[in-house]
Amino acid sequence: MSFDDILLNIISRLDGERYKHAAFHLMKGKRSGQTLQDTEYYGLHPFFGMLPSLHAKDFDLAYRRLLASGLITEKEDGTVFLSEAGKMRAAALEPVRLNGWVYRGMEQLFFARLALTVQTVSHLSAGDRTFMPVSADPSVQRVVRNLFATVVRGMNPKEIAVEIRNGLESTGMEDARLSRFLARLSGKGMSGMTWHQLSELSGLSEMDLKVEYVETLHIWLDVISEQQTPLLVALSQGVRAESPLTGSAKKTDELYRAGMGMEEIAERRNLKMSTIEDHFVEIAINDPAFPLRKFAAQEDIEDVRSEAARLGTRKLSVLKKSFPGLSYFQLRLILARLGKEDGSDGHDNPGKPGQPAETGHRI
Amino acid sequence: MDMTIRENLDSLLKRVTGFDEFREGQEEVIRSVIRGRDTIAVLPTGAGKSLCYQLPVYALGGTVLIVSPLLSLMEDQVAQLKMKGEKRVAALNSYLAPKERADVLANLGRYRYLFTSPEMLVQPHISDRIKRLRLAYIVADEAHCISQWGFDFRPDYLRMREWLGTLAERPPVLALTATASEKAIRDIADYLLMEQPELFIHPPDRPNIAMELLRLHGREEKTEWILDNLSRWKGPGIIYVQSRKRAEELADLLSSRRIRAAAFHAGMENEDRILVQQQFLNGELEWICATNAFGMGINKPDIRWIIHDHLPASAAQYIQEIGRAGRDGGQSLATLLYAESDADTAAFIAVDDLPEPETVRFIGACVEEGLTIEEAGERAGLSETALRVVRYWLGRLGTESAATQMERLAEAKRKEIFSMVRFAEGGGCIRSKALGLFGYSPASRPDQCCSECGLVPERILTGRTTAGNTPGLLDWRERIDRLFGF
Ligand SMILES: Nc1ncnc2c1ncn2[C@@H]1O[C@H](COP(=O)(O)OP(=O)(O)OP(=O)(O)O)[C@@H](O)[C@H]1O
Ligand SMILES: [Mg+2]
Ligand SMILES: [Zn+2]
């Protein structure tokens, strides 16, 4: 799927409720309360953190292309929604196979390790012990060095090649795509291609290539975690996020579980109250046992739920008007638990544009 | 006595590097370091300065601390040592993830070579750890940076002086560079707190690099000249350009003429930069169109041609950049394409990043009102480098003197550019003029000296016979087979 289509896909889910920045932060995997909340509400898990080093410039270009082609429009308040043509296009899109929520940019680490391993085997089997490593990252170098003392030690180049080849074969991805993917690998007398070079050769834009590459890695990594072949499993060690909470929210969660109140945590951690609130929203999103009733009356919770359903919105500003007596924080918590407690409002198909994805992408 | 050291050094050289004999200049420098003397070695590009700091530690034991001004240079040096099988080497720089940094810090004593940047050195927790090491000696590679950038863009380099001053027992210091005028040598000795250093000075002359100077009218004409000449003669070579955009433009134009070229600049992803460098070293690319992000430390032996599409900001930079050519000793060429308008561009860019005196006063006032210097910098819209400059000088001199210091810095830069402009305007032997910028004159005139003395291109470059063909995209299964050598 092209970058523009990915963006259209995201906007179709946020339809009319968010500004363009929401999509940008989502793709970059910003760990803010708002982005995490959006991810959850709108089922955007596949896209979260898919391009951590996305430049605002590239994003804006794509956004403007969508505007210019009439697929999306901005309302007066700046929120963005799909036109009829946009809706038709979005409905016809293939399901995305990204799995950003689980990998969060760590797939790059897997690729760096793979590339260094292949490069090393390639040179060693040609009798060359001196080469410039394709990854200058010391942590990547260390992992690969350890692999060569363990897993790789008992394998000959043929076995390594076969494992990689069979692994890719079993993902069922098309050949042309895999050829573009593997063009990034280097070996003896044969360097990988830069994005620019690959773009010239394939006729695809650099952005589209990068999106395809990330998706290819996600697809492959998902398959690897099922197949458990020795080398590929070792290379993908630690690339799946263990806890859905970000580092800082995790700390807050621990203190909360240890019996501290919000103010106390803010003081102890020397953080602003708004940050602690963000953490609580994040915890509420992820913790099935979150004690929502300690933060709002059951009656209010139910009222907000039915109002949100009636208006068909999860927009805070809209709901706040109906419930001036509740704080934004309370509303956010209630929304965070929406559809997760008894009488859940259910979830829809994964990866289908226009509707929240199933939470199967969550950890 | 002398005889045995000599024998030892020769066998040490053989054992550590596999080389049979020292190149000119190396042995004296190494001896001086082993004797425990502060040493300044000025040896031409490609002369083998790295060896001068790599070898003495085998005679002395302990750890060598190498302070490098550029991260990319540091990475290259570390990679090159590792390639030679050296395991006891590490770089302590801002690229490291916290965990990696902790790892390196925990194992400091084990390293034979420890590379770091001036910025790291002034952080107390790192500095304290390093002080507890048994340091054999301290190396400042590319030491001309101390005086070239020291006064403006690299204030942290100046802090190295303060750091050296805090060492209870300072080990000897070795400064290495290819380009240093007398004044620069004094600056180096001063800033590295050297005591009566031993000086080993060789002019930065590279007789196997013929020098060519061409006056053209503007960018279009340069583009045409480059396309025309690169279709006739072969590289490998580097075209140095002013901007990222120009690097990409030229690389694309060359590629479209089936000359294998790629751009290299700081705006590219790190992985892509490594790939371009690798392709170039492998001979898969013939030309690199680069900003000054590419160069220092690059050690590809058979580069035949360096072209400058713009006027370098200083004589040192120019000599460093053309010094990438002919490191195998083979005949090579350096061409400077000069258009009159280049002078203004170069001058503009050189002082562009330097804060105005007024800005410094504004920031001084903000700080007095209780803002942090970062907040003040943000208000004034300063870049990160500019802020570093201001922070350093404000801290040292106070507002008013720091403001006038900015004027002095700008003046020094303009002067540097001006001498480059005079150089580029030509007249007389180019080699003599280039060396003259550092206060030297050539020892002898090589056969292919310069375009003023007369050049025969056929005797320098190889003609291009066939156009290269760009390989297509390999089928992925075949690529795996080839990568694994099947
Ligand atoms: N004694 C020697 N015999 C043979 N080759 C040598 C010797 N000393 C150094 N070399 C080789 O010369 C090349 C250039 O060395 P090096 O990179 O140290 O140059 P340099 O003086 O640091 O140049 P620059 O100023 O450009 O950084 C290297 O490939 C190195 O291995
Ligand atoms: Mg050097
Ligand atoms: Zn001459």
JSON list of N, CA and C in Angstrom, two decimals, chain A residues 10 25-26 29 37 42 53 88 92 109 111 118 129 143 174 178 201 224 239 242 246 253 257 291 295-296 300 347:
[
{"chain": "A", "resi": 10, "resn": "ILE", "atom": "N", "xyz": [-5.81, 5.97, 7.44]},
{"chain": "A", "resi": 10, "resn": "ILE", "atom": "CA", "xyz": [-5.82, 6.50, 8.82]},
{"chain": "A", "resi": 10, "resn": "ILE", "atom": "C", "xyz": [-6.91, 7.56, 8.95]},
{"chain": "A", "resi": 25, "resn": "HIS", "atom": "N", "xyz": [1.44, 12.20, 14.32]},
{"chain": "A", "resi": 25, "resn": "HIS", "atom": "CA", "xyz": [1.94, 11.69, 15.59]},
{"chain": "A", "resi": 25, "resn": "HIS", "atom": "C", "xyz": [1.77, 10.18, 15.69]},
{"chain": "A", "resi": 26, "resn": "LEU", "atom": "N", "xyz": [0.66, 9.73, 15.14]},
{"chain": "A", "resi": 26, "resn": "LEU", "atom": "CA", "xyz": [0.38, 8.29, 15.17]},
{"chain": "A", "resi": 26, "resn": "LEU", "atom": "C", "xyz": [1.47, 7.51, 14.42]},
{"chain": "A", "resi": 29, "resn": "GLY", "atom": "N", "xyz": [4.56, 7.38, 16.19]},
{"chain": "A", "resi": 29, "resn": "GLY", "atom": "CA", "xyz": [4.50, 6.64, 17.45]},
{"chain": "A", "resi": 29, "resn": "GLY", "atom": "C", "xyz": [4.74, 7.51, 18.66]},
{"chain": "A", "resi": 37, "resn": "GLN", "atom": "N", "xyz": [-4.52, 7.49, 23.12]},
{"chain": "A", "resi": 37, "resn": "GLN", "atom": "CA", "xyz": [-5.97, 7.43, 23.21]},
{"chain": "A", "resi": 37, "resn": "GLN", "atom": "C", "xyz": [-6.60, 7.29, 21.82]},
{"chain": "A", "resi": 42, "resn": "TYR", "atom": "N", "xyz": [-9.84, 4.73, 17.91]},
{"chain": "A", "resi": 42, "resn": "TYR", "atom": "CA", "xyz": [-10.12, 4.59, 16.49]},
{"chain": "A", "resi": 42, "resn": "TYR", "atom": "C", "xyz": [-9.51, 3.33, 15.89]},
{"chain": "A", "resi": 53, "resn": "SER", "atom": "N", "xyz": [10.92, 7.83, 12.08]},
{"chain": "A", "resi": 53, "resn": "SER", "atom": "CA", "xyz": [11.71, 8.98, 11.65]},
{"chain": "A", "resi": 53, "resn": "SER", "atom": "C", "xyz": [11.06, 9.73, 10.49]},
{"chain": "A", "resi": 88, "resn": "MET", "atom": "N", "xyz": [-14.94, 6.10, -1.23]},
{"chain": "A", "resi": 88, "resn": "MET", "atom": "CA", "xyz": [-14.94, 4.98, -2.16]},
{"chain": "A", "resi": 88, "resn": "MET", "atom": "C", "xyz": [-13.55, 4.37, -2.26]},
{"chain": "A", "resi": 92, "resn": "ALA", "atom": "N", "xyz": [-12.16, 0.55, -0.98]},
{"chain": "A", "resi": 92, "resn": "ALA", "atom": "CA", "xyz": [-11.59, -0.41, -1.92]},
{"chain": "A", "resi": 92, "resn": "ALA", "atom": "C", "xyz": [-10.16, -0.82, -1.56]},
{"chain": "A", "resi": 109, "resn": "LEU", "atom": "N", "xyz": [15.53, -2.79, 14.07]},
{"chain": "A", "resi": 109, "resn": "LEU", "atom": "CA", "xyz": [16.61, -3.45, 14.79]},
{"chain": "A", "resi": 109, "resn": "LEU", "atom": "C", "xyz": [16.80, -4.87, 14.25]},
{"chain": "A", "resi": 111, "resn": "PHE", "atom": "N", "xyz": [16.05, -5.85, 11.27]},
{"chain": "A", "resi": 111, "resn": "PHE", "atom": "CA", "xyz": [16.66, -5.79, 9.95]},
{"chain": "A", "resi": 111, "resn": "PHE", "atom": "C", "xyz": [18.17, -5.48, 10.04]},
{"chain": "A", "resi": 118, "resn": "VAL", "atom": "N", "xyz": [24.08, -11.34, 7.60]},
{"chain": "A", "resi": 118, "resn": "VAL", "atom": "CA", "xyz": [24.26, -11.76, 6.22]},
{"chain": "A", "resi": 118, "resn": "VAL", "atom": "C", "xyz": [25.59, -11.24, 5.68]},
{"chain": "A", "resi": 129, "resn": "ARG", "atom": "N", "xyz": [38.00, -11.40, 6.17]},
{"chain": "A", "resi": 129, "resn": "ARG", "atom": "CA", "xyz": [37.65, -11.09, 7.55]},
{"chain": "A", "resi": 129, "resn": "ARG", "atom": "C", "xyz": [37.58, -9.58, 7.80]},
{"chain": "A", "resi": 143, "resn": "VAL", "atom": "N", "xyz": [24.91, -7.87, 19.59]},
{"chain": "A", "resi": 143, "resn": "VAL", "atom": "CA", "xyz": [23.97, -8.97, 19.43]},
{"chain": "A", "resi": 143, "resn": "VAL", "atom": "C", "xyz": [24.47, -9.95, 18.37]},
{"chain": "A", "resi": 174, "resn": "GLU", "atom": "N", "xyz": [4.66, -11.49, -2.51]},
{"chain": "A", "resi": 174, "resn": "GLU", "atom": "CA", "xyz": [4.99, -11.66, -3.93]},
{"chain": "A", "resi": 174, "resn": "GLU", "atom": "C", "xyz": [6.48, -11.42, -4.19]},
{"chain": "A", "resi": 178, "resn": "LEU", "atom": "N", "xyz": [9.56, -8.95, -2.52]},
{"chain": "A", "resi": 178, "resn": "LEU", "atom": "CA", "xyz": [10.70, -9.50, -1.79]},
{"chain": "A", "resi": 178, "resn": "LEU", "atom": "C", "xyz": [12.01, -9.10, -2.45]},
{"chain": "A", "resi": 201, "resn": "LEU", "atom": "N", "xyz": [15.26, 2.36, -9.68]},
{"chain": "A", "resi": 201, "resn": "LEU", "atom": "CA", "xyz": [15.15, 1.05, -10.32]},
{"chain": "A", "resi": 201, "resn": "LEU", "atom": "C", "xyz": [13.73, 0.52, -10.37]},
{"chain": "A", "resi": 224, "resn": "ILE", "atom": "N", "xyz": [7.59, -15.28, 11.78]},
{"chain": "A", "resi": 224, "resn": "ILE", "atom": "CA", "xyz": [8.72, -15.83, 12.55]},
{"chain": "A", "resi": 224, "resn": "ILE", "atom": "C", "xyz": [8.29, -16.22, 13.96]},
{"chain": "A", "resi": 239, "resn": "VAL", "atom": "N", "xyz": [12.19, -7.70, 19.84]},
{"chain": "A", "resi": 239, "resn": "VAL", "atom": "CA", "xyz": [11.63, -6.64, 19.00]},
{"chain": "A", "resi": 239, "resn": "VAL", "atom": "C", "xyz": [10.12, -6.46, 19.22]},
{"chain": "A", "resi": 242, "resn": "GLU", "atom": "N", "xyz": [6.95, -5.63, 25.04]},
{"chain": "A", "resi": 242, "resn": "GLU", "atom": "CA", "xyz": [6.48, -6.54, 26.10]},
{"chain": "A", "resi": 242, "resn": "GLU", "atom": "C", "xyz": [5.28, -5.98, 26.82]},
{"chain": "A", "resi": 246, "resn": "THR", "atom": "N", "xyz": [4.01, 2.75, 28.10]},
{"chain": "A", "resi": 246, "resn": "THR", "atom": "CA", "xyz": [5.30, 3.37, 27.88]},
{"chain": "A", "resi": 246, "resn": "THR", "atom": "C", "xyz": [6.05, 3.41, 29.21]},
{"chain": "A", "resi": 253, "resn": "ASP", "atom": "N", "xyz": [2.00, 3.55, 37.03]},
{"chain": "A", "resi": 253, "resn": "ASP", "atom": "CA", "xyz": [1.15, 2.42, 37.31]},
{"chain": "A", "resi": 253, "resn": "ASP", "atom": "C", "xyz": [1.63, 1.66, 38.54]},
{"chain": "A", "resi": 257, "resn": "ARG", "atom": "N", "xyz": [-0.42, 1.19, 41.97]},
{"chain": "A", "resi": 257, "resn": "ARG", "atom": "CA", "xyz": [-0.71, -0.14, 42.52]},
{"chain": "A", "resi": 257, "resn": "ARG", "atom": "C", "xyz": [-0.16, -0.28, 43.93]},
{"chain": "A", "resi": 291, "resn": "PRO", "atom": "N", "xyz": [-10.01, 0.48, 37.79]},
{"chain": "A", "resi": 291, "resn": "PRO", "atom": "CA", "xyz": [-11.18, 0.78, 38.63]},
{"chain": "A", "resi": 291, "resn": "PRO", "atom": "C", "xyz": [-11.80, 2.12, 38.25]},
{"chain": "A", "resi": 295, "resn": "PHE", "atom": "N", "xyz": [-13.14, 6.88, 39.80]},
{"chain": "A", "resi": 295, "resn": "PHE", "atom": "CA", "xyz": [-12.91, 8.20, 39.20]},
{"chain": "A", "resi": 295, "resn": "PHE", "atom": "C", "xyz": [-14.20, 8.88, 38.74]},
{"chain": "A", "resi": 296, "resn": "ALA", "atom": "N", "xyz": [-15.25, 8.11, 38.58]},
{"chain": "A", "resi": 296, "resn": "ALA", "atom": "CA", "xyz": [-16.52, 8.70, 38.16]},
{"chain": "A", "resi": 296, "resn": "ALA", "atom": "C", "xyz": [-17.67, 7.84, 38.66]},
{"chain": "A", "resi": 300, "resn": "ASP", "atom": "N", "xyz": [-22.88, 8.54, 35.86]},
{"chain": "A", "resi": 300, "resn": "ASP", "atom": "CA", "xyz": [-22.22, 9.40, 34.86]},
{"chain": "A", "resi": 300, "resn": "ASP", "atom": "C", "xyz": [-21.60, 8.56, 33.75]},
{"chain": "A", "resi": 347, "resn": "HIS", "atom": "N", "xyz": [-16.30, -4.88, 18.54]},
{"chain": "A", "resi": 347, "resn": "HIS", "atom": "CA", "xyz": [-15.29, -4.38, 17.61]},
{"chain": "A", "resi": 347, "resn": "HIS", "atom": "C", "xyz": [-15.51, -4.95, 16.24]}
]
